[in-house]
Amino acid sequence: MTRYDIAIVGAGIAGASLAAEVAPHARVLLLEAEERPGYHATGRSAAFWSETYGGPDIQPLTTASGPLLRAGGFLEPLGSLHIGRAAEQAQVDAFLAEFEGSGVELRAVDPRETLPGLRPEWTLGVHEPSCEYIDVGGLHAAYLAAVRRAGGEVVVSAALEAATRGNDRWSLDTRAGRFEADILVDAAGAWADPVAVMAGARPVGVQPYRRTMLQLRTDPAPPPGCPHVAHIGGSFYFKPEAGGRLWLSPHDEIASDPCDAAPEELDVAIAIDRFEHVVDWRVAALEHKWAGLRSFAPDRLPVYGFDPAVEGFFWCAGQGGFGIQTAPAAAKLAAALLLGQPPGAEVAQIDAGRYSPRRF
């Protein structure tokens, strides 16, 4: 039986990016429960990169990831427009204040001058020009390819069934067979707490939440230059897609057990109703609908670091809806913690302590 230095459970964006960072320095095994990596949250992403998404404690990871993503050709210009009604001025002010001094460019605008068809009650706007499309599939595939080039092994259909530690190593029983590793990394997304329990660690409270997405055809189609549009109060967002389509979410957050998430008809109806109260574009067709799970720790921050009580157990979980946009920086930060090395220049200024599992 091959003994690995590091076994990572979960080959979505969290596990794949971390594996790509550590594979040049260690013998890495990447275990994926499904038939293909990225089936769950990674494959169902809304696919945009926004420095304000996730709040000011996530922004350093997102901002540090920007140059790395651009260098790889994974970003394309989009822009974001945060909108509100007159009664939501306090929320707009709080949003601007939250990122003051962060380096993120935000500017108050009249949204009606930016978005044709916007209904007249939407009088407040904040422009975030740095928001971009992100090529999620391309990024994920690049990380998996980097793992294999560095000699790492990716095993699919390998759901973890038991994890036992003895003689300074883990014995891992999976549906694809038994493996051994010195360190076990929990990058299992919505299944992070169940994997931790299986390994004898105390769960930190990672809770999956369902989010719904729709692909619409509208009349008229989104205008040229249409940005990503988000409600300052958090009740919807939408963005233009190829072929004149539009992706819409009601920004729902429904607590769920770990599962293969599916959209509920009520959430689909709510999304369309909210959209029709924002713009006067007619919904010509609902072409596709899907749902994914976004998993958060209790304080809404990711969890990176060795478990304080279980030897050789490392957390890489709780990335919520920002796991893809922060993946390059988060993987570098987590890899430094995992390998016991100083962080690289790209992430040296980020306080890794705020993401430690010791905070729970």
Short mmCIF file of C-alpha atoms in Angstrom, two decimals:
data_model
loop_
_atom_site.label_atom_id
_atom_site.label_comp_id
_atom_site.label_asym_id
_atom_site.label_seq_id
_atom_site.Cartn_x
_atom_site.Cartn_y
_atom_site.Cartn_z
CA MET A 1 0.00 0.00 0.00
CA THR A 2 1.36 3.40 -1.02
CA ARG A 3 1.76 5.75 1.92
CA TYR A 4 1.18 9.40 1.15
CA ASP A 5 2.41 12.44 3.00
CA ILE A 6 -0.94 14.20 2.64
CA ALA A 7 -4.42 12.93 1.78
CA ILE A 8 -6.99 15.60 0.90
CA VAL A 9 -10.69 14.72 1.11
CA GLY A 10 -12.62 16.70 -1.49
CA ALA A 11 -11.49 17.61 -5.01
CA GLY A 12 -13.59 20.73 -5.46
CA ILE A 13 -11.87 24.09 -5.75
CA ALA A 14 -10.65 24.05 -2.12
CA GLY A 15 -9.04 20.62 -2.27
CA ALA A 16 -7.76 20.94 -5.83
CA SER A 17 -6.11 24.33 -5.27
CA LEU A 18 -4.49 23.22 -2.02
CA ALA A 19 -3.29 19.97 -3.60
CA ALA A 20 -1.75 21.94 -6.47
CA GLU A 21 0.20 24.08 -4.01
CA VAL A 22 1.55 21.21 -1.89
CA ALA A 23 2.07 18.49 -4.54
CA PRO A 24 5.51 19.83 -5.60
CA HIS A 25 6.66 19.42 -1.97
CA ALA A 26 4.93 16.22 -0.81
CA ARG A 27 3.32 12.97 -1.94
CA VAL A 28 -0.33 14.00 -2.30
CA LEU A 29 -3.51 11.97 -2.63
CA LEU A 30 -6.71 13.81 -3.62
CA LEU A 31 -9.87 11.85 -2.84
CA GLU A 32 -13.20 12.73 -4.47
CA ALA A 33 -16.49 11.10 -3.45
CA GLU A 34 -18.20 11.74 -6.80
CA GLU A 35 -17.44 10.37 -10.28
CA ARG A 36 -15.93 13.70 -11.26
CA PRO A 37 -14.30 16.49 -9.23
CA GLY A 38 -16.23 19.72 -8.75
CA TYR A 39 -19.68 18.16 -9.04
CA HIS A 40 -21.22 20.08 -6.14
CA ALA A 41 -20.50 23.71 -5.14
CA THR A 42 -17.61 24.28 -7.54
CA GLY A 43 -19.58 23.21 -10.58
CA ARG A 44 -22.59 25.34 -9.62
CA SER A 45 -20.88 28.67 -8.97
CA ALA A 46 -22.33 32.00 -10.05
CA ALA A 47 -18.87 32.59 -11.56
CA PHE A 48 -17.93 36.14 -10.67
CA TRP A 49 -15.02 37.68 -8.75
CA SER A 50 -15.96 40.57 -6.46
CA GLU A 51 -13.69 42.16 -3.88
CA THR A 52 -16.63 43.10 -1.66
CA TYR A 53 -18.31 39.68 -1.73
CA GLY A 54 -18.01 38.00 1.65
CA GLY A 55 -17.24 41.20 3.55
CA PRO A 56 -14.05 42.93 4.73
CA ASP A 57 -12.56 39.85 6.43
CA ILE A 58 -12.69 37.94 3.12
CA GLN A 59 -11.60 40.87 0.94
CA PRO A 60 -7.83 40.43 1.57
CA LEU A 61 -8.00 36.87 0.22
CA THR A 62 -10.03 37.98 -2.80
CA THR A 63 -7.81 40.97 -3.57
CA ALA A 64 -4.63 38.89 -3.26
CA SER A 65 -6.14 36.32 -5.63
CA GLY A 66 -6.87 38.89 -8.34
CA PRO A 67 -3.37 39.20 -9.86
CA LEU A 68 -2.92 35.42 -9.75
CA LEU A 69 -6.20 34.86 -11.56
CA ARG A 70 -5.47 37.52 -14.17
CA ALA A 71 -2.03 36.09 -14.82
CA GLY A 72 -3.67 32.75 -15.60
CA GLY A 73 -6.24 34.34 -17.91
CA PHE A 74 -9.18 33.36 -15.70
CA LEU A 75 -10.81 36.82 -15.35
CA GLU A 76 -12.74 39.01 -17.80
CA PRO A 77 -14.13 42.52 -17.17
CA LEU A 78 -17.69 42.77 -15.86
CA GLY A 79 -18.18 45.48 -13.21
CA SER A 80 -20.76 45.43 -10.44
CA LEU A 81 -23.62 47.77 -9.56
CA HIS A 82 -25.03 47.59 -6.03
CA ILE A 83 -28.49 49.15 -5.99
CA GLY A 84 -31.04 50.23 -3.40
CA ARG A 85 -34.16 52.28 -2.79
CA ALA A 86 -34.23 55.62 -0.96
CA ALA A 87 -35.10 53.93 2.34
CA GLU A 88 -31.87 51.89 2.10
CA GLN A 89 -29.49 54.85 2.25
CA ALA A 90 -28.13 53.71 5.62
CA GLN A 91 -27.19 50.33 4.12
CA VAL A 92 -25.42 52.04 1.23
CA ASP A 93 -23.50 54.24 3.65
CA ALA A 94 -22.55 51.24 5.78
CA PHE A 95 -21.38 49.34 2.71
CA LEU A 96 -19.13 52.20 1.63
CA ALA A 97 -17.78 52.65 5.16
CA GLU A 98 -17.06 48.93 5.50
CA PHE A 99 -14.49 49.03 2.71
CA GLU A 100 -13.08 52.51 3.30
CA GLY A 101 -9.29 52.31 3.29
CA SER A 102 -9.27 48.77 1.87
CA GLY A 103 -8.09 49.79 -1.57
CA VAL A 104 -11.30 48.55 -3.20
CA GLU A 105 -12.64 51.19 -5.59
CA LEU A 106 -16.27 52.03 -4.83
CA ARG A 107 -18.18 55.03 -6.09
CA ALA A 108 -21.73 56.26 -5.45
CA VAL A 109 -23.66 56.61 -8.72
CA ASP A 110 -27.16 57.10 -10.05
CA PRO A 111 -27.99 53.52 -11.14
CA ARG A 112 -30.63 54.70 -13.62
CA GLU A 113 -27.84 56.21 -15.72
CA THR A 114 -26.02 52.88 -15.83
CA LEU A 115 -28.80 50.34 -16.28
CA PRO A 116 -31.51 51.01 -18.91
CA GLY A 117 -34.89 49.68 -17.87
CA LEU A 118 -34.27 50.02 -14.14
CA ARG A 119 -37.53 50.86 -12.34
CA PRO A 120 -37.66 54.42 -10.97
CA GLU A 121 -37.68 53.55 -7.26
CA TRP A 122 -34.10 52.21 -7.51
CA THR A 123 -32.38 55.54 -6.93
CA LEU A 124 -29.25 54.49 -5.02
CA GLY A 125 -26.21 52.88 -6.55
CA VAL A 126 -22.59 51.97 -5.85
CA HIS A 127 -20.29 51.07 -8.71
CA GLU A 128 -17.58 48.45 -8.12
CA PRO A 129 -15.55 48.48 -11.35
CA SER A 130 -13.11 45.72 -10.35
CA CYS A 131 -15.77 42.96 -10.41
CA GLU A 132 -15.01 40.39 -13.14
CA TYR A 133 -16.25 37.18 -14.67
CA ILE A 134 -14.25 34.14 -13.51
CA ASP A 135 -13.64 31.02 -15.60
CA VAL A 136 -14.46 28.50 -12.88
CA GLY A 137 -14.16 25.41 -15.03
CA GLY A 138 -10.84 26.52 -16.47
CA LEU A 139 -9.42 27.39 -13.06
CA HIS A 140 -10.50 24.11 -11.47
CA ALA A 141 -9.15 22.07 -14.39
CA ALA A 142 -5.84 23.94 -14.22
CA TYR A 143 -5.44 23.06 -10.55
CA LEU A 144 -6.20 19.38 -11.16
CA ALA A 145 -3.73 19.30 -14.03
CA ALA A 146 -1.07 20.91 -11.82
CA VAL A 147 -1.63 18.22 -9.18
CA ARG A 148 -1.07 15.45 -11.70
CA ARG A 149 1.98 17.14 -13.26
CA ALA A 150 3.59 17.32 -9.82
CA GLY A 151 3.04 13.62 -9.25
CA GLY A 152 -0.10 13.85 -7.12
CA GLU A 153 -2.80 11.22 -7.47
CA VAL A 154 -6.49 12.03 -7.96
CA VAL A 155 -8.93 9.22 -7.13
CA VAL A 156 -12.65 9.62 -7.89
CA SER A 157 -15.65 7.63 -6.63
CA ALA A 158 -13.71 7.43 -3.37
CA ALA A 159 -16.13 8.54 -0.66
CA LEU A 160 -14.49 8.35 2.75
CA GLU A 161 -16.04 5.64 4.94
CA ALA A 162 -13.63 5.47 7.89
CA ALA A 163 -10.53 7.34 9.12
CA THR A 164 -8.38 5.85 11.86
CA ARG A 165 -5.10 7.19 13.22
CA GLY A 166 -2.35 4.98 14.57
CA ASN A 167 1.45 4.78 14.42
CA ASP A 168 1.58 8.46 13.33
CA ARG A 169 -0.45 7.89 10.20
CA TRP A 170 -4.03 7.76 8.96
CA SER A 171 -5.67 4.64 7.60
CA LEU A 172 -8.42 5.75 5.23
CA ASP A 173 -11.15 3.40 4.05
CA THR A 174 -12.92 4.63 0.92
CA ARG A 175 -15.22 3.18 -1.71
CA ALA A 176 -12.14 3.02 -3.96
CA GLY A 177 -10.03 1.09 -1.45
CA ARG A 178 -7.79 1.75 1.52
CA PHE A 179 -5.08 4.42 1.64
CA GLU A 180 -2.54 5.61 4.21
CA ALA A 181 -1.29 9.14 4.83
CA ASP A 182 0.61 11.07 7.46
CA ILE A 183 -1.76 14.07 7.33
CA LEU A 184 -5.48 14.16 6.56
CA VAL A 185 -6.93 17.38 5.10
CA ASP A 186 -10.66 18.05 5.36
CA ALA A 187 -11.65 19.95 2.22
CA ALA A 188 -15.02 18.25 1.96
CA GLY A 189 -17.17 21.38 1.60
CA ALA A 190 -20.71 20.70 2.83
CA TRP A 191 -19.47 17.40 4.28
CA ALA A 192 -16.63 19.01 6.29
CA ASP A 193 -18.13 18.37 9.73
CA PRO A 194 -19.12 14.74 8.99
CA VAL A 195 -15.59 14.05 7.77
CA ALA A 196 -14.18 15.63 10.94
CA VAL A 197 -16.40 13.47 13.13
CA MET A 198 -15.30 10.39 11.20
CA ALA A 199 -11.69 11.31 12.00
CA GLY A 200 -12.45 11.84 15.69
CA ALA A 201 -12.33 15.65 15.57
CA ARG A 202 -14.91 17.96 17.10
CA PRO A 203 -17.09 19.57 14.42
CA VAL A 204 -16.71 23.35 14.20
CA GLY A 205 -20.26 23.96 13.01
CA VAL A 206 -19.84 24.18 9.22
CA GLN A 207 -23.42 24.59 7.97
CA PRO A 208 -24.44 24.14 4.32
CA TYR A 209 -27.00 26.55 2.85
CA ARG A 210 -28.85 26.12 -0.43
CA ARG A 211 -28.66 28.84 -3.06
CA THR A 212 -30.79 28.93 -6.22
CA MET A 213 -29.68 30.06 -9.69
CA LEU A 214 -31.72 30.58 -12.85
CA GLN A 215 -30.76 31.15 -16.46
CA LEU A 216 -33.25 33.46 -18.18
CA ARG A 217 -33.87 34.83 -21.63
CA THR A 218 -35.28 38.35 -21.34
CA ASP A 219 -36.93 40.84 -23.69
CA PRO A 220 -35.03 43.01 -24.20
CA ALA A 221 -31.78 41.13 -23.62
CA PRO A 222 -29.37 42.65 -21.09
CA PRO A 223 -27.92 45.79 -22.70
CA PRO A 224 -24.29 45.96 -23.87
CA GLY A 225 -22.04 46.66 -20.93
CA CYS A 226 -24.59 45.45 -18.39
CA PRO A 227 -22.77 44.84 -15.10
CA HIS A 228 -23.38 42.36 -12.34
CA VAL A 229 -26.29 43.87 -10.39
CA ALA A 230 -26.83 43.19 -6.68
CA HIS A 231 -29.36 44.48 -4.17
CA ILE A 232 -27.66 46.33 -1.31
CA GLY A 233 -30.18 44.62 0.97
CA GLY A 234 -29.17 41.17 -0.25
CA SER A 235 -32.41 39.93 -1.84
CA PHE A 236 -31.17 39.27 -5.41
CA TYR A 237 -28.31 39.51 -7.86
CA PHE A 238 -28.08 38.95 -11.60
CA LYS A 239 -25.44 39.15 -14.32
CA PRO A 240 -25.34 38.91 -18.10
CA GLU A 241 -24.10 35.75 -19.76
CA ALA A 242 -23.12 34.66 -23.27
CA GLY A 243 -25.79 34.68 -25.95
CA GLY A 244 -27.78 37.46 -24.33
CA ARG A 245 -28.78 35.28 -21.40
CA LEU A 246 -28.98 36.36 -17.78
CA TRP A 247 -28.16 34.49 -14.56
CA LEU A 248 -30.38 35.38 -11.60
CA SER A 249 -30.38 34.39 -7.93
CA PRO A 250 -32.85 35.35 -5.18
CA HIS A 251 -29.80 35.36 -2.88
CA ASP A 252 -31.53 32.66 -0.84
CA GLU A 253 -29.76 30.94 2.01
CA ILE A 254 -31.71 27.90 3.18
CA ALA A 255 -30.08 25.65 5.78
CA SER A 256 -29.64 22.15 4.40
CA ASP A 257 -28.09 18.81 5.18
CA PRO A 258 -25.16 17.90 2.90
CA CYS A 259 -26.76 16.63 -0.31
CA ASP A 260 -27.02 16.91 -4.08
CA ALA A 261 -28.92 20.21 -3.90
CA ALA A 262 -31.86 20.92 -6.21
CA PRO A 263 -33.87 24.14 -6.67
CA GLU A 264 -37.28 24.49 -5.04
CA GLU A 265 -40.11 25.85 -7.19
CA LEU A 266 -40.99 28.47 -4.56
CA ASP A 267 -37.45 29.87 -4.65
CA VAL A 268 -37.57 29.98 -8.45
CA ALA A 269 -40.84 31.93 -8.33
CA ILE A 270 -39.46 34.31 -5.70
CA ALA A 271 -36.40 35.01 -7.84
CA ILE A 272 -38.47 35.90 -10.89
CA ASP A 273 -40.88 38.05 -8.87
CA ARG A 274 -38.02 40.03 -7.34
CA PHE A 275 -36.40 40.48 -10.75
CA GLU A 276 -39.62 41.82 -12.25
CA HIS A 277 -39.70 44.49 -9.52
CA VAL A 278 -36.21 45.69 -10.47
CA VAL A 279 -36.28 46.13 -14.26
CA ASP A 280 -38.99 46.40 -16.88
CA TRP A 281 -37.46 43.61 -18.99
CA ARG A 282 -39.89 40.79 -19.69
CA VAL A 283 -38.87 37.24 -18.74
CA ALA A 284 -39.24 35.49 -22.08
CA ALA A 285 -38.09 32.06 -20.91
CA LEU A 286 -36.71 30.20 -17.93
CA GLU A 287 -34.07 28.09 -19.67
CA HIS A 288 -32.29 26.41 -16.77
CA LYS A 289 -32.36 26.26 -12.97
CA TRP A 290 -30.01 24.76 -10.42
CA ALA A 291 -28.96 24.98 -6.80
CA GLY A 292 -25.73 24.58 -4.88
CA LEU A 293 -24.64 24.44 -1.27
CA ARG A 294 -22.55 27.22 0.28
CA SER A 295 -21.01 26.14 3.57
CA PHE A 296 -20.14 28.53 6.38
CA ALA A 297 -18.52 28.26 9.80
CA PRO A 298 -20.51 30.03 12.56
CA ASP A 299 -18.60 33.32 12.14
CA ARG A 300 -18.79 33.19 8.31
CA LEU A 301 -15.00 32.96 7.94
CA PRO A 302 -13.13 30.03 6.38
CA VAL A 303 -11.27 27.51 8.54
CA TYR A 304 -7.60 26.88 7.67
CA GLY A 305 -5.17 25.11 9.97
CA PHE A 306 -4.38 22.03 12.04
CA ASP A 307 -7.03 20.85 14.46
CA PRO A 308 -6.01 21.75 18.04
CA ALA A 309 -6.97 18.34 19.44
CA VAL A 310 -6.50 15.70 16.71
CA GLU A 311 -2.95 15.13 15.53
CA GLY A 312 -2.42 15.26 11.78
CA PHE A 313 -5.89 16.59 10.97
CA PHE A 314 -6.00 19.82 8.93
CA TRP A 315 -9.05 21.97 8.16
CA CYS A 316 -9.64 23.61 4.77
CA ALA A 317 -13.35 24.33 4.95
CA GLY A 318 -16.13 26.89 5.33
CA GLN A 319 -15.45 28.89 2.16
CA GLY A 320 -19.10 29.85 1.71
CA GLY A 321 -19.78 31.41 -1.68
CA PHE A 322 -16.31 32.94 -1.96
CA GLY A 323 -14.22 29.77 -2.25
CA ILE A 324 -13.50 30.15 -5.95
CA GLN A 325 -12.71 33.86 -6.00
CA THR A 326 -10.30 33.43 -3.06
CA ALA A 327 -8.82 30.07 -4.13
CA PRO A 328 -5.35 31.20 -5.29
CA ALA A 329 -4.53 33.16 -2.13
CA ALA A 330 -6.35 30.81 0.23
CA ALA A 331 -4.48 27.80 -1.17
CA LYS A 332 -1.12 29.53 -0.76
CA LEU A 333 -1.95 30.54 2.79
CA ALA A 334 -3.25 27.09 3.74
CA ALA A 335 -0.30 25.36 2.05
CA ALA A 336 2.15 27.39 4.12
CA LEU A 337 0.33 26.36 7.30
CA LEU A 338 0.16 22.73 6.19
CA LEU A 339 3.83 22.48 5.24
CA GLY A 340 5.08 24.57 8.15
CA GLN A 341 6.63 27.14 5.83
CA PRO A 342 6.49 30.95 5.84
CA PRO A 343 3.79 32.30 3.51
CA GLY A 344 4.81 33.58 0.09
CA ALA A 345 4.93 37.26 -0.74
CA GLU A 346 1.46 37.17 -2.33
CA VAL A 347 -0.20 36.39 1.02
CA ALA A 348 2.40 37.44 3.58
CA GLN A 349 0.33 40.42 4.73
CA ILE A 350 -2.81 38.35 5.39
CA ASP A 351 -3.47 37.41 9.01
CA ALA A 352 -3.86 33.61 8.89
CA GLY A 353 -4.77 33.56 12.58
CA ARG A 354 -8.25 34.94 11.90
CA TYR A 355 -9.04 31.71 9.99
CA SER A 356 -7.58 29.25 12.52
CA PRO A 357 -9.77 26.38 13.86
CA ARG A 358 -8.48 27.30 17.31
CA ARG A 359 -10.95 30.18 17.42
CA PHE A 360 -13.85 27.78 18.06
#
